[in-house]
Short mmCIF file of C-alpha atoms and ligand atoms in Angstrom, two decimals:
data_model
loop_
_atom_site.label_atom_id
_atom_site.label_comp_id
_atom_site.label_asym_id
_atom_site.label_seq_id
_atom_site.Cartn_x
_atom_site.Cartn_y
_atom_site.Cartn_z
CA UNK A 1 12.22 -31.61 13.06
CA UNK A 2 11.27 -27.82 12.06
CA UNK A 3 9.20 -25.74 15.14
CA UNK A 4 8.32 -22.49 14.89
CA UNK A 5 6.69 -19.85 17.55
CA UNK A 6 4.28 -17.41 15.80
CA UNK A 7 2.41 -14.35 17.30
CA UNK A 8 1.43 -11.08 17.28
CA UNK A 9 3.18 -8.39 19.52
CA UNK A 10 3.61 -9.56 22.97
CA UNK A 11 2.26 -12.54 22.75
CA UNK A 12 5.24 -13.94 25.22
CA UNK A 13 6.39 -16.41 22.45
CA UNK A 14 10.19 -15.33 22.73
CA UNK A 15 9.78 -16.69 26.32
CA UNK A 16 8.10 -19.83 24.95
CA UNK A 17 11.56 -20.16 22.46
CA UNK A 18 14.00 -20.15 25.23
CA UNK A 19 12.13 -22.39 27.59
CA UNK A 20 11.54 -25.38 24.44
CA UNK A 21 15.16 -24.81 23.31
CA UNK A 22 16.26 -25.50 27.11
CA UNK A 23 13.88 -28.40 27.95
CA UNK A 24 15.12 -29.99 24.31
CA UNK A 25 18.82 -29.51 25.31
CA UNK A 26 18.16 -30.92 29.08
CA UNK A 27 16.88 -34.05 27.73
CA UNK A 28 19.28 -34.68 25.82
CA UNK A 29 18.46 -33.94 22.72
CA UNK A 30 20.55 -31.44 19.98
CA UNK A 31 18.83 -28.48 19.23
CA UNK A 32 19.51 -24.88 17.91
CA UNK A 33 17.14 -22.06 18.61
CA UNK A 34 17.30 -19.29 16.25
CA UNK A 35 15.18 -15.87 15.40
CA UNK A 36 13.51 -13.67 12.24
CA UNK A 37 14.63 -11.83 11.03
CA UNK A 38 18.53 -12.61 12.12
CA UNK A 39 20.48 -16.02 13.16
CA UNK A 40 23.22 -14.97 10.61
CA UNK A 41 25.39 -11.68 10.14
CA UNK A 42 23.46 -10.90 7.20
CA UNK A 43 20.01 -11.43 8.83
CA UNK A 44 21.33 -9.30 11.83
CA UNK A 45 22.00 -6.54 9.57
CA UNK A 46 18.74 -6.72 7.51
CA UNK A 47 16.72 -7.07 11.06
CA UNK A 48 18.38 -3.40 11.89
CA UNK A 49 17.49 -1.72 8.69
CA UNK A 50 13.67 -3.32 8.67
CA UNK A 51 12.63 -2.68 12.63
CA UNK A 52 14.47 0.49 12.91
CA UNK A 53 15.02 2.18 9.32
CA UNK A 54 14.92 5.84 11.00
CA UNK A 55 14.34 8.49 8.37
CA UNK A 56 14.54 5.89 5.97
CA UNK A 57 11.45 5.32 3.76
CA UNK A 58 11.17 1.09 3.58
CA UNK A 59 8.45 0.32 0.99
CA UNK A 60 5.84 -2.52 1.61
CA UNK A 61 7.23 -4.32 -1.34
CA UNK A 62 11.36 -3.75 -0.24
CA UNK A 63 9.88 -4.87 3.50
CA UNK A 64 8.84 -8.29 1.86
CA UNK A 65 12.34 -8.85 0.58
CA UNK A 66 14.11 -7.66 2.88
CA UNK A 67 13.00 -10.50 4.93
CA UNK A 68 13.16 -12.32 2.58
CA UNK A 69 16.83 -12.19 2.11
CA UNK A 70 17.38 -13.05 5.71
CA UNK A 71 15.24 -15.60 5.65
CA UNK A 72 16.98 -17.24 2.88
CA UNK A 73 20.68 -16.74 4.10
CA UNK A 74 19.32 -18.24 7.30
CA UNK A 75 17.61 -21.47 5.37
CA UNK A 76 20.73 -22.07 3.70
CA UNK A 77 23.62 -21.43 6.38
CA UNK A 78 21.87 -22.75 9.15
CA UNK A 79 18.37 -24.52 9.04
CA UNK A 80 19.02 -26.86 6.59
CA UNK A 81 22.64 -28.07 7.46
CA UNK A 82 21.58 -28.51 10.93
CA UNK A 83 17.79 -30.35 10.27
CA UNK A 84 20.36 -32.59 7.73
CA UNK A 85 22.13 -33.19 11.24
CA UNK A 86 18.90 -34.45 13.05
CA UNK A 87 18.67 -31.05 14.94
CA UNK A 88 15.74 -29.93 16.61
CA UNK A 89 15.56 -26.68 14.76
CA UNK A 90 12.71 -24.06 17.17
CA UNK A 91 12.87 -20.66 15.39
CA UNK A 92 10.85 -17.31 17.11
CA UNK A 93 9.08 -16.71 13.84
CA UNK A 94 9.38 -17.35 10.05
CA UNK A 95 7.91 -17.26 6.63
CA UNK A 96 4.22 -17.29 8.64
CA UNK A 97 5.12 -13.90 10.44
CA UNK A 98 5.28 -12.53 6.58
CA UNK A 99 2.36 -13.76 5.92
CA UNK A 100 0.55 -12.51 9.33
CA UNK A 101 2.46 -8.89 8.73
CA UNK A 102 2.91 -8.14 5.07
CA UNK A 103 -0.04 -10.12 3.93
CA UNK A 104 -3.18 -9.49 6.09
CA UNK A 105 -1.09 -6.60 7.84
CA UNK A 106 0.35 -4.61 4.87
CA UNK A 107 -2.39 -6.03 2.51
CA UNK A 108 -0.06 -7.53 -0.05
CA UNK A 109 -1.65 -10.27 -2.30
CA UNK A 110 -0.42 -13.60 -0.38
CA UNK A 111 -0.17 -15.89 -3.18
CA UNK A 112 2.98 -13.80 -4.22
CA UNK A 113 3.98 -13.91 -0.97
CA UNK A 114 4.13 -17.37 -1.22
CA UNK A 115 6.16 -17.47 -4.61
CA UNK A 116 8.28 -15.45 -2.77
CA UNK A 117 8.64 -17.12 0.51
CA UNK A 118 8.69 -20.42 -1.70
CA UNK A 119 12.37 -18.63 -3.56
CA UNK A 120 13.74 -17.91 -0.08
CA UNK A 121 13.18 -20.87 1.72
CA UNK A 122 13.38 -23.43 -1.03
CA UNK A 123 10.01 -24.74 0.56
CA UNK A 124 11.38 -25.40 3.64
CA UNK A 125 8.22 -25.85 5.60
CA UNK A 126 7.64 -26.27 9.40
CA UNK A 127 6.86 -29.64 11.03
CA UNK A 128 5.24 -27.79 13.87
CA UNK A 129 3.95 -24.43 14.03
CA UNK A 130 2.64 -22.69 17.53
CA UNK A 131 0.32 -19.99 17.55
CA UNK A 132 0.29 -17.53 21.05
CA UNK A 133 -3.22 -16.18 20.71
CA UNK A 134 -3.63 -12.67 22.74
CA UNK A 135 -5.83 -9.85 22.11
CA UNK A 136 -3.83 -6.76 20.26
CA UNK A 137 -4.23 -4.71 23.29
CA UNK A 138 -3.30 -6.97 25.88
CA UNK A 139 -0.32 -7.76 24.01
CA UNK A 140 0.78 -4.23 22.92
CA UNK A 141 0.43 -3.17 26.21
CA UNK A 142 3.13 -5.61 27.31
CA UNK A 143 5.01 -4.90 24.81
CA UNK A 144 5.45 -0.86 25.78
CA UNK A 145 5.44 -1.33 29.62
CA UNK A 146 9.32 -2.84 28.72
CA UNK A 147 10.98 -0.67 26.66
CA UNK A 148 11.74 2.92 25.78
CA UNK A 149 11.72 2.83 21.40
CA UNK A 150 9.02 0.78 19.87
CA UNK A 151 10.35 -0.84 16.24
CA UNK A 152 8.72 -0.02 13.04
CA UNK A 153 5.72 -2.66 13.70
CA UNK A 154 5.17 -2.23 17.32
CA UNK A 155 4.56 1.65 15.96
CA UNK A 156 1.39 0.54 13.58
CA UNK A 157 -1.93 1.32 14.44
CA UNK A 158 -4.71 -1.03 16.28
CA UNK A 159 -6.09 -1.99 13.22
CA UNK A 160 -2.94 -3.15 11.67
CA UNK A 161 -2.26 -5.47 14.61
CA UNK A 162 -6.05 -6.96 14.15
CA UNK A 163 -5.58 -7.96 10.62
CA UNK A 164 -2.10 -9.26 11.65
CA UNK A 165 -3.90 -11.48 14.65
CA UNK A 166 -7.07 -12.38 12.70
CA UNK A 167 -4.35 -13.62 10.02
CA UNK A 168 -2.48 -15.92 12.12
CA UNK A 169 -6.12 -17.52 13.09
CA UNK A 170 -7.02 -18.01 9.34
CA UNK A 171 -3.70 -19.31 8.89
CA UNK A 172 -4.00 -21.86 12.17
CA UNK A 173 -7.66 -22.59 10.69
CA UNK A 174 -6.50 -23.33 7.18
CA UNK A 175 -3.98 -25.83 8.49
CA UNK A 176 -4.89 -27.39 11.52
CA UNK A 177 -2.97 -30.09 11.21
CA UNK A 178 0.37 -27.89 11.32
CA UNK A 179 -0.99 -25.41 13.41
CA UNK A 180 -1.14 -25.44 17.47
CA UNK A 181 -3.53 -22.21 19.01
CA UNK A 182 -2.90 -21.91 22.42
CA UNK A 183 -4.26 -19.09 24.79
CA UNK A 184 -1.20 -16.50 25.51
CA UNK A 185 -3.36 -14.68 28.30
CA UNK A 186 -2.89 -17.77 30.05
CA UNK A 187 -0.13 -18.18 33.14
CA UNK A 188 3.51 -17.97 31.81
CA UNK A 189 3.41 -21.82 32.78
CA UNK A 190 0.38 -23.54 31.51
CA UNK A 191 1.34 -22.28 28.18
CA UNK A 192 4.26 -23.98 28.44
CA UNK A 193 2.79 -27.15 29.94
CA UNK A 194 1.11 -26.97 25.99
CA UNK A 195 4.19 -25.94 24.39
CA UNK A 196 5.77 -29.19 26.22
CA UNK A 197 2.89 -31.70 25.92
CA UNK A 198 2.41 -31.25 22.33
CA UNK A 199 6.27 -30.79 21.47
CA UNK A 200 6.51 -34.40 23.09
CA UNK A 201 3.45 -35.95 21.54
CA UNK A 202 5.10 -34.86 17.89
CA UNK A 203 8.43 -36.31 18.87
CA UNK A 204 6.41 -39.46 19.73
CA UNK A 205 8.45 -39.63 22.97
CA UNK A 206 7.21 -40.21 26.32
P1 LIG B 301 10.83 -8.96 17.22
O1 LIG B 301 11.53 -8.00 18.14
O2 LIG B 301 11.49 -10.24 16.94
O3 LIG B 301 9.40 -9.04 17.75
P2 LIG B 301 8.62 -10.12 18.49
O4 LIG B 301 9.21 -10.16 19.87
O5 LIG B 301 7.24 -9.60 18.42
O6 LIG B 301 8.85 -11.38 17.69
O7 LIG B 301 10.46 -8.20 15.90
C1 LIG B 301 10.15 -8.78 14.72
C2 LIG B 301 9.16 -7.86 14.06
O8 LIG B 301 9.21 -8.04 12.65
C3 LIG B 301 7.75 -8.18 14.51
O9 LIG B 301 7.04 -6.97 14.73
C4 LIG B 301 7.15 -8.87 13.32
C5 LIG B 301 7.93 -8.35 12.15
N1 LIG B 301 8.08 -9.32 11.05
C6 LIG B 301 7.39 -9.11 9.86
O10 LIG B 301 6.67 -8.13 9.73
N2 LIG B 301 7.56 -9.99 8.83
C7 LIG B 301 8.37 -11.07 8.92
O11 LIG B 301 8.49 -11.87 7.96
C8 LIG B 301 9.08 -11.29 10.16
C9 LIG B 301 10.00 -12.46 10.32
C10 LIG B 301 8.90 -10.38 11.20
#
């Protein structure tokens, strides 16, 4: 089983991550929680040079594959030998963040994002995909009150992080049956009393 956490900035779904991965783990079950861009030693490397380039131009197109490579080193070392092993695989973000970002974000045309996404991942596809819903300036606004340097996205423009939001709701829309929206403004805990419910009901375990 394949989950993924998707978001816009500050949308808390990091916190989400770490709570599932536990709550898999305390009952008992084998699970791996990983993040995009990084989870290997390339991906770790790519994830410095595309959040915080410096000086260093990074073109829309070179963004696309750069996480694209990561995301493909990461399919191949790690998500499908351990889904193979029955893992419960949760990852904070994947090929959907690409097309939230670089698609309605950057305004690239997302049926070659998808050829491209398709060559990293092999098709790899999630089972289970959650959406954090918050308003762009709710969420960016948790996002600065915590740290000093803001990375190369959490630098973009209002309108930027719209189209990036509005995106992921298409997205949810489109595919409802992958798809689960849940309201990040909400208390820290009922979102995870969603995360949890509908984690269990897809494991079809009590
Ligand atoms: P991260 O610190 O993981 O942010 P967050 O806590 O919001 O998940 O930073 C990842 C950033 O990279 C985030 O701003 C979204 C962006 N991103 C893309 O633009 N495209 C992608 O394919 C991925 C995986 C991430």
């Amino acid at each position: 089983m394949f989950i993924t956490l998707e978001g816009p900035e500050g949308s808390g779904k990091t916190t989400q991550a770490q709570r599932l991965y536990r709550f898999l783990c305390d009952s008992g079950r084998q699970a791996i929680l990983m993040r995009e861009p990084g989870g290997t030693a390339l991906g770790d490397k790519l994830r410095e040079i595309v959040m915080f380039s410096g000086d260093v131009p990074i073109s829309s197109r070179a963004e696309v594959l750069l996480f694209a490579a990561a995301r493909a080193q990461l399919v191949e070392e790690v998500l499908l030998p351990r889904i193979r092993e029955g893992f419960i695989v949760v990852c904070d973000r994947y090929a959907d963040s690409t097309l939230a970002y670089q698609g309605y974000g950057r305004g690239i045309d997302r049926s070659r994002l998808r050829s491209v996404i398709d060559f990293a991942t092999g098709g790899l596809t999630p089972d289970l995909t959650f959406l954090f819903d918050v308003p762009v300036e709710i969420g960016l606004s948790r996002n600065r009150s915590g740290q000093l340097s803001a990375d190369r996205f959490e630098q973009e423009d209002l309108d930027f992080h719209s189209r990036v939001r509005q995106g992921y709701l298409d997205m949810a829309r489109a595919e409802a049956q992958r798809w689960v929206v849940i309201n990040a403004t909400l208390p820290v805990d009922a979102v995870w009393e969603r995360v949890r419910e509908e984690t269990l009901d897809r494991l079809g375990t009590p």
